């Protein structure tokens, strides 16, 4: 009863994902971790972001998608969810065996010799 109530409350408040150009979930409400963003629907409605399907290939600055469309892009933000895969990269360059990847090792270009970083720590709790 609770699941039905919250599912309908959210649908009445925001609509269904396909209304915003997103794919419909392949699972029932509450059967997977939710995507939580206080601004994503607003940004979708105002055209600040455009959802795209999976990447088929990368060719220079051209990104080709599985639906046959392509765009020129400066940066690709790859949101993988909970199964990390990079099917468009050679596994020697980038892989996540057993869904594990140390992203902190990928902050700088692998051939860069003049990288430095600085950090800042603050006390969050007593």
PDB file of C-alpha atoms in Angstrom:
ATOM      1  CA  UNK A   1       0.000   0.000   0.000  1.00  0.00           C
ATOM      2  CA  UNK A   2       2.852   2.339   0.870  1.00  0.00           C
ATOM      3  CA  UNK A   3       4.634   1.651  -2.433  1.00  0.00           C
ATOM      4  CA  UNK A   4       1.459   2.382  -4.402  1.00  0.00           C
ATOM      5  CA  UNK A   5       0.897   5.614  -2.456  1.00  0.00           C
ATOM      6  CA  UNK A   6       4.413   6.999  -2.991  1.00  0.00           C
ATOM      7  CA  UNK A   7       4.552   5.894  -6.635  1.00  0.00           C
ATOM      8  CA  UNK A   8       1.345   7.754  -7.396  1.00  0.00           C
ATOM      9  CA  UNK A   9       2.354  10.776  -5.321  1.00  0.00           C
ATOM     10  CA  UNK A  10       5.608  11.114  -7.291  1.00  0.00           C
ATOM     11  CA  UNK A  11       3.824  10.533 -10.629  1.00  0.00           C
ATOM     12  CA  UNK A  12       1.254  13.221  -9.802  1.00  0.00           C
ATOM     13  CA  UNK A  13       3.989  15.646  -8.739  1.00  0.00           C
ATOM     14  CA  UNK A  14       6.528  15.089 -11.547  1.00  0.00           C
ATOM     15  CA  UNK A  15       4.927  12.960 -14.215  1.00  0.00           C
ATOM     16  CA  UNK A  16       6.457   9.865 -15.766  1.00  0.00           C
ATOM     17  CA  UNK A  17      10.108   9.738 -16.919  1.00  0.00           C
ATOM     18  CA  UNK A  18       9.136   9.530 -20.602  1.00  0.00           C
ATOM     19  CA  UNK A  19       7.378  12.893 -20.263  1.00  0.00           C
ATOM     20  CA  UNK A  20      10.859  14.378 -19.715  1.00  0.00           C
ATOM     21  CA  UNK A  21      12.604  12.438 -22.494  1.00  0.00           C
ATOM     22  CA  UNK A  22      13.961   9.745 -20.173  1.00  0.00           C
ATOM     23  CA  UNK A  23      13.450   6.008 -20.659  1.00  0.00           C
ATOM     24  CA  UNK A  24      10.827   4.265 -18.573  1.00  0.00           C
ATOM     25  CA  UNK A  25      12.268   2.023 -15.850  1.00  0.00           C
ATOM     26  CA  UNK A  26      12.405  -1.710 -16.500  1.00  0.00           C
ATOM     27  CA  UNK A  27      11.554  -2.441 -12.864  1.00  0.00           C
ATOM     28  CA  UNK A  28       8.733  -1.634 -10.478  1.00  0.00           C
ATOM     29  CA  UNK A  29       8.811   1.397  -8.182  1.00  0.00           C
ATOM     30  CA  UNK A  30      11.069   0.785  -5.183  1.00  0.00           C
ATOM     31  CA  UNK A  31      12.858  -2.242  -6.664  1.00  0.00           C
ATOM     32  CA  UNK A  32      16.079  -0.347  -7.466  1.00  0.00           C
ATOM     33  CA  UNK A  33      18.042   2.579  -6.113  1.00  0.00           C
ATOM     34  CA  UNK A  34      16.428   5.860  -7.160  1.00  0.00           C
ATOM     35  CA  UNK A  35      18.136   8.592  -9.117  1.00  0.00           C
ATOM     36  CA  UNK A  36      18.084  11.553  -6.789  1.00  0.00           C
ATOM     37  CA  UNK A  37      18.473  15.043  -8.187  1.00  0.00           C
ATOM     38  CA  UNK A  38      16.560  18.075  -7.097  1.00  0.00           C
ATOM     39  CA  UNK A  39      17.166  19.853 -10.407  1.00  0.00           C
ATOM     40  CA  UNK A  40      17.255  17.276 -13.187  1.00  0.00           C
ATOM     41  CA  UNK A  41      13.594  17.578 -14.208  1.00  0.00           C
ATOM     42  CA  UNK A  42      13.799  21.372 -14.213  1.00  0.00           C
ATOM     43  CA  UNK A  43      16.946  21.290 -16.351  1.00  0.00           C
ATOM     44  CA  UNK A  44      15.380  18.792 -18.756  1.00  0.00           C
ATOM     45  CA  UNK A  45      12.223  20.907 -19.138  1.00  0.00           C
ATOM     46  CA  UNK A  46      14.222  24.072 -19.847  1.00  0.00           C
ATOM     47  CA  UNK A  47      16.566  22.371 -22.321  1.00  0.00           C
ATOM     48  CA  UNK A  48      19.710  22.893 -20.216  1.00  0.00           C
ATOM     49  CA  UNK A  49      20.490  19.179 -20.554  1.00  0.00           C
ATOM     50  CA  UNK A  50      19.480  16.643 -23.175  1.00  0.00           C
ATOM     51  CA  UNK A  51      19.221  12.951 -22.336  1.00  0.00           C
ATOM     52  CA  UNK A  52      20.888  10.654 -24.851  1.00  0.00           C
ATOM     53  CA  UNK A  53      20.940   6.857 -25.219  1.00  0.00           C
ATOM     54  CA  UNK A  54      24.026   4.664 -24.803  1.00  0.00           C
ATOM     55  CA  UNK A  55      27.229   5.564 -26.644  1.00  0.00           C
ATOM     56  CA  UNK A  56      27.984   3.371 -29.643  1.00  0.00           C
ATOM     57  CA  UNK A  57      31.404   4.828 -30.511  1.00  0.00           C
ATOM     58  CA  UNK A  58      33.750   7.782 -30.152  1.00  0.00           C
ATOM     59  CA  UNK A  59      35.489   9.229 -33.209  1.00  0.00           C
ATOM     60  CA  UNK A  60      37.610  12.264 -32.352  1.00  0.00           C
ATOM     61  CA  UNK A  61      35.187  14.841 -30.990  1.00  0.00           C
ATOM     62  CA  UNK A  62      32.165  13.032 -32.494  1.00  0.00           C
ATOM     63  CA  UNK A  63      30.065  10.880 -30.193  1.00  0.00           C
ATOM     64  CA  UNK A  64      27.806   8.358 -31.939  1.00  0.00           C
ATOM     65  CA  UNK A  65      24.832   6.918 -30.069  1.00  0.00           C
ATOM     66  CA  UNK A  66      23.081   3.570 -30.443  1.00  0.00           C
ATOM     67  CA  UNK A  67      19.996   5.301 -31.886  1.00  0.00           C
ATOM     68  CA  UNK A  68      22.072   6.483 -34.885  1.00  0.00           C
ATOM     69  CA  UNK A  69      22.363  10.131 -33.800  1.00  0.00           C
ATOM     70  CA  UNK A  70      25.696  11.863 -33.217  1.00  0.00           C
ATOM     71  CA  UNK A  71      26.979  15.083 -31.674  1.00  0.00           C
ATOM     72  CA  UNK A  72      30.273  16.909 -31.438  1.00  0.00           C
ATOM     73  CA  UNK A  73      31.357  17.135 -27.810  1.00  0.00           C
ATOM     74  CA  UNK A  74      34.219  18.578 -25.805  1.00  0.00           C
ATOM     75  CA  UNK A  75      33.529  16.393 -22.760  1.00  0.00           C
ATOM     76  CA  UNK A  76      31.688  13.120 -22.201  1.00  0.00           C
ATOM     77  CA  UNK A  77      30.169  12.573 -18.764  1.00  0.00           C
ATOM     78  CA  UNK A  78      29.549   8.865 -18.658  1.00  0.00           C
ATOM     79  CA  UNK A  79      26.898   7.999 -16.068  1.00  0.00           C
ATOM     80  CA  UNK A  80      27.041   4.237 -15.711  1.00  0.00           C
ATOM     81  CA  UNK A  81      24.830   3.589 -12.731  1.00  0.00           C
ATOM     82  CA  UNK A  82      26.002   0.616 -10.728  1.00  0.00           C
ATOM     83  CA  UNK A  83      27.694  -1.495 -13.408  1.00  0.00           C
ATOM     84  CA  UNK A  84      30.792   0.290 -14.617  1.00  0.00           C
ATOM     85  CA  UNK A  85      31.671  -0.481 -18.230  1.00  0.00           C
ATOM     86  CA  UNK A  86      33.513   1.394 -20.951  1.00  0.00           C
ATOM     87  CA  UNK A  87      32.722  -0.625 -24.101  1.00  0.00           C
ATOM     88  CA  UNK A  88      34.046   2.089 -26.422  1.00  0.00           C
ATOM     89  CA  UNK A  89      37.581   2.108 -24.883  1.00  0.00           C
ATOM     90  CA  UNK A  90      40.263  -0.522 -25.223  1.00  0.00           C
ATOM     91  CA  UNK A  91      40.441  -2.478 -21.936  1.00  0.00           C
ATOM     92  CA  UNK A  92      44.189  -1.701 -21.675  1.00  0.00           C
ATOM     93  CA  UNK A  93      43.302   2.006 -21.486  1.00  0.00           C
ATOM     94  CA  UNK A  94      40.344   1.860 -19.119  1.00  0.00           C
ATOM     95  CA  UNK A  95      38.487  -1.023 -17.524  1.00  0.00           C
ATOM     96  CA  UNK A  96      36.610  -1.740 -14.295  1.00  0.00           C
ATOM     97  CA  UNK A  97      37.094  -5.397 -13.475  1.00  0.00           C
ATOM     98  CA  UNK A  98      34.489  -6.634 -11.000  1.00  0.00           C
ATOM     99  CA  UNK A  99      32.897  -3.142 -11.030  1.00  0.00           C
ATOM    100  CA  UNK A 100      35.934  -1.554  -9.350  1.00  0.00           C
ATOM    101  CA  UNK A 101      37.845   1.450 -10.658  1.00  0.00           C
ATOM    102  CA  UNK A 102      40.189   3.828  -8.897  1.00  0.00           C
ATOM    103  CA  UNK A 103      39.054   7.097 -10.444  1.00  0.00           C
ATOM    104  CA  UNK A 104      41.531   9.173  -8.442  1.00  0.00           C
ATOM    105  CA  UNK A 105      44.263   7.649 -10.619  1.00  0.00           C
ATOM    106  CA  UNK A 106      42.565   9.115 -13.709  1.00  0.00           C
ATOM    107  CA  UNK A 107      42.605  12.791 -12.722  1.00  0.00           C
ATOM    108  CA  UNK A 108      45.467  13.721 -15.069  1.00  0.00           C
ATOM    109  CA  UNK A 109      46.402  12.576 -18.543  1.00  0.00           C
ATOM    110  CA  UNK A 110      48.543   9.394 -18.268  1.00  0.00           C
ATOM    111  CA  UNK A 111      51.438  10.960 -20.240  1.00  0.00           C
ATOM    112  CA  UNK A 112      51.503  14.245 -18.332  1.00  0.00           C
ATOM    113  CA  UNK A 113      54.722  14.851 -16.409  1.00  0.00           C
ATOM    114  CA  UNK A 114      53.947  18.299 -15.027  1.00  0.00           C
ATOM    115  CA  UNK A 115      50.863  17.637 -12.925  1.00  0.00           C
ATOM    116  CA  UNK A 116      50.461  18.750  -9.379  1.00  0.00           C
ATOM    117  CA  UNK A 117      47.533  18.867  -7.068  1.00  0.00           C
ATOM    118  CA  UNK A 118      46.595  20.441  -3.812  1.00  0.00           C
ATOM    119  CA  UNK A 119      43.895  19.577  -1.366  1.00  0.00           C
ATOM    120  CA  UNK A 120      42.039  21.129   1.468  1.00  0.00           C
ATOM    121  CA  UNK A 121      40.619  19.422   4.511  1.00  0.00           C
ATOM    122  CA  UNK A 122      38.143  20.842   6.907  1.00  0.00           C
ATOM    123  CA  UNK A 123      36.659  19.531  10.071  1.00  0.00           C
ATOM    124  CA  UNK A 124      33.112  18.350   9.401  1.00  0.00           C
ATOM    125  CA  UNK A 125      32.064  17.207  12.825  1.00  0.00           C
ATOM    126  CA  UNK A 126      33.319  17.512  16.393  1.00  0.00           C
TER     127      UNK A 126
END
